[in-house]
Coordinates of C-alpha atoms in Angstrom, one line a residue:
X1 CA 13.5 -7.3 17.5
X2 CA 9.7 -6.4 18.1
X3 CA 8.3 -9.4 19.7
X4 CA 6.1 -9.5 22.7
X5 CA 8.9 -8.8 25.1
X6 CA 9.8 -5.6 23.2
X7 CA 6.0 -4.6 23.7
X8 CA 6.5 -5.0 27.5
X9 CA 9.7 -3.0 27.7
X10 CA 8.0 -0.1 25.8
X11 CA 5.3 -0.1 28.3
X12 CA 2.6 -1.9 26.2
X13 CA 1.0 -4.6 27.8
X14 CA -0.8 -7.0 25.5
X15 CA -3.2 -8.2 28.0
X16 CA -6.4 -7.7 26.2
X17 CA -5.0 -9.5 22.9
X18 CA -3.9 -12.4 25.2
X19 CA -7.2 -12.6 27.0
X20 CA -9.2 -12.5 23.8
X21 CA -6.8 -15.1 22.1
X22 CA -7.3 -17.4 25.3
X23 CA -11.0 -17.0 25.4
X24 CA -11.4 -17.8 21.8
X25 CA -9.0 -20.9 22.3
X26 CA -11.1 -22.0 25.4
X27 CA -14.5 -21.6 23.4
X28 CA -13.0 -23.8 20.4
X29 CA -12.1 -26.7 22.9
X30 CA -15.0 -26.3 25.3
X31 CA -18.0 -26.3 22.7
X32 CA -17.4 -29.9 21.5
X33 CA -16.2 -31.2 24.9
X34 CA -19.4 -29.8 26.7
X35 CA -21.6 -31.7 24.3
X36 CA -19.4 -34.8 23.9
X37 CA -21.9 -37.0 25.8
X38 CA -24.6 -36.1 23.2
X39 CA -22.3 -36.4 20.1
X40 CA -21.5 -39.5 18.0
X41 CA -18.0 -40.9 17.9
X42 CA -17.2 -39.0 14.5
X43 CA -18.7 -35.6 13.7
X44 CA -19.8 -34.5 10.5
X45 CA -17.4 -31.9 9.3
X46 CA -18.3 -31.0 5.9
X47 CA -21.6 -31.0 3.9
X48 CA -22.0 -31.5 0.0
X49 CA -23.4 -28.3 -1.5
X50 CA -26.2 -29.8 -3.7
X51 CA -28.0 -32.2 -1.2
X52 CA -27.0 -30.4 2.2
X53 CA -26.1 -33.9 3.5
X54 CA -22.8 -34.7 5.4
X55 CA -20.1 -36.1 3.3
X56 CA -17.2 -36.2 5.4
X57 CA -16.3 -36.5 9.3
X58 CA -13.7 -36.5 11.9
X59 CA -13.3 -38.2 15.2
X60 CA -14.3 -36.0 18.2
X61 CA -10.7 -35.4 19.3
X62 CA -9.6 -34.0 15.7
X63 CA -12.8 -31.9 15.4
X64 CA -11.9 -30.4 18.7
X65 CA -8.2 -29.9 18.2
X66 CA -8.0 -28.9 14.5
X67 CA -9.6 -25.5 15.0
X68 CA -7.8 -24.8 18.1
X69 CA -4.3 -25.6 16.5
X70 CA -5.4 -23.3 13.6
X71 CA -6.2 -20.5 16.0
X72 CA -3.3 -21.1 18.3
X73 CA -0.8 -20.9 15.3
X74 CA -2.2 -17.5 13.7
X75 CA -3.0 -15.8 17.1
X76 CA 0.3 -16.9 18.7
X77 CA 2.1 -15.7 15.4
X78 CA 0.3 -12.3 15.7
X79 CA 1.1 -11.8 19.2
X80 CA 4.6 -12.8 19.0
X81 CA 5.1 -10.5 15.9
X82 CA 4.6 -7.4 18.5
X83 CA 4.5 -4.0 17.1
X84 CA 5.0 -5.1 13.5
X85 CA 1.6 -6.8 13.8
X86 CA -0.2 -3.7 15.3
X87 CA -2.0 -2.8 11.9
X88 CA -3.2 -6.1 10.8
X89 CA -3.7 -8.0 14.2
X90 CA -7.3 -7.0 14.8
X91 CA -8.7 -7.1 11.3
X92 CA -7.2 -10.6 11.0
X93 CA -7.7 -12.2 14.4
X94 CA -11.4 -10.8 15.0
X95 CA -13.0 -12.3 11.9
X96 CA -10.9 -15.6 12.3
X97 CA -12.1 -16.1 15.6
X98 CA -15.5 -15.4 14.7
X99 CA -15.4 -17.7 11.9
X100 CA -13.7 -20.5 13.9
X101 CA -15.9 -20.4 16.8
X102 CA -18.9 -20.0 14.8
X103 CA -18.0 -23.1 12.6
X104 CA -17.3 -25.2 15.8
X105 CA -20.8 -24.1 17.2
X106 CA -22.5 -25.0 13.9
X107 CA -20.8 -28.5 13.6
X108 CA -21.6 -29.2 17.2
X109 CA -25.3 -28.2 16.8
X110 CA -25.6 -30.3 13.6
X111 CA -24.3 -33.3 15.3
X112 CA -25.8 -33.2 18.7
X113 CA -28.3 -36.0 19.6
X114 CA -27.5 -38.1 16.4
X115 CA -26.3 -41.7 16.6
X116 CA -24.1 -41.5 13.4
X117 CA -22.3 -38.5 11.7
X118 CA -24.3 -39.4 8.4
X119 CA -27.5 -38.3 10.3
X120 CA -26.3 -34.9 11.1
X121 CA -28.7 -32.0 10.3
X122 CA -27.8 -29.5 7.6
X123 CA -25.5 -26.7 8.5
X124 CA -26.1 -24.5 5.7
X125 CA -28.1 -21.9 7.5
X126 CA -25.6 -21.8 10.3
X127 CA -22.8 -21.5 7.8
X128 CA -24.5 -18.3 6.1
X129 CA -24.7 -16.8 9.5
X130 CA -21.3 -17.5 10.3
X131 CA -20.1 -16.1 7.1
X132 CA -22.2 -12.8 7.6
X133 CA -20.7 -12.6 11.2
X134 CA -17.3 -13.0 9.8
X135 CA -17.7 -10.3 7.1
X136 CA -19.2 -7.9 9.8
X137 CA -16.2 -8.7 12.1
X138 CA -13.7 -7.9 9.2
X139 CA -15.3 -4.3 8.8
X140 CA -15.2 -3.9 12.7
X141 CA -11.7 -5.0 12.9
X142 CA -10.7 -2.6 10.2
X143 CA -12.5 0.2 11.8
X144 CA -10.9 -0.5 15.3
X145 CA -7.5 -0.8 13.7
X146 CA -7.8 2.5 11.8
X147 CA -9.1 4.2 15.0
X148 CA -5.9 2.8 16.8
X149 CA -3.6 3.9 14.1
X150 CA -4.7 7.2 12.6
X151 CA -1.3 7.6 11.1
X152 CA -1.8 5.0 8.8
X153 CA -1.4 6.1 5.0
X154 CA -4.7 6.7 3.2
X155 CA -5.8 4.5 0.6
X156 CA -4.4 5.0 -2.8
X157 CA -6.4 7.7 -4.7
X158 CA -7.8 9.3 -1.7
X159 CA -7.4 12.9 -1.4
X160 CA -4.6 14.0 1.1
X161 CA -5.2 16.8 3.5
X162 CA -2.5 19.3 3.9
X163 CA -2.1 20.5 7.3
X164 CA -1.9 24.4 7.9
X165 CA -0.3 26.2 10.6
X166 CA -2.6 28.2 12.8
X167 CA -2.9 31.9 11.9
X168 CA -0.5 34.0 13.6
X169 CA 1.7 31.2 14.3
X170 CA 4.3 32.2 11.3
X171 CA 4.7 35.4 9.7
X172 CA 4.0 33.7 6.4
X173 CA 0.5 32.8 7.3
X174 CA -1.8 33.6 4.4
X175 CA -4.8 34.6 6.6
X176 CA -2.8 36.9 9.0
X177 CA -3.8 40.1 7.5
X178 CA -7.6 39.3 7.5
X179 CA -8.1 38.0 11.1
X180 CA -7.6 40.1 14.2
X181 CA -4.9 39.3 16.6
X182 CA -5.8 37.8 19.9
X183 CA -4.0 40.5 21.9
X184 CA -5.0 43.4 19.8
X185 CA -8.1 45.7 20.1
X186 CA -11.1 44.3 18.4
X187 CA -11.0 44.7 14.5
X188 CA -7.3 45.6 14.3
X189 CA -5.4 43.9 11.6
X190 CA -1.9 42.8 11.4

């Protein structure tokens, strides 16, 4: 039906996608666990827009597992979808991975070396940087997907190029009387 097994039977090996997915998952879990001794029991995970003060928190285990679970569900679904997901896998997973890892890093950075989650530093600057990086990842993902799938239909309203047969390939070629033949003497026309 087109799942990951079908990709292997057709000779395609999804090792690159599996490796990137696993690396992202490891980063999402490892970032908070590596800094755990320097983090409070609960981590600030949401900041109010007006004052840039933290206004919501999660326990360390939840702040570690929630983004990892989101990633595992989306990336796992994209990998199990096989060839059906080829056109959208990279443009979706690349920015999602950048956003999740960036958000995880900014949450850890804001909470590190604070006794209580309410004392966490502002994450606004990091949030803007993560958003810019995610938008850049969207653009890169779309470009990579289009490069891999050049037969994708052009966007609506785009001019379509009409393929032409090379001159001399068919007797109905419009330019065959004007161009010299390859095997004929120079300047001879058909």
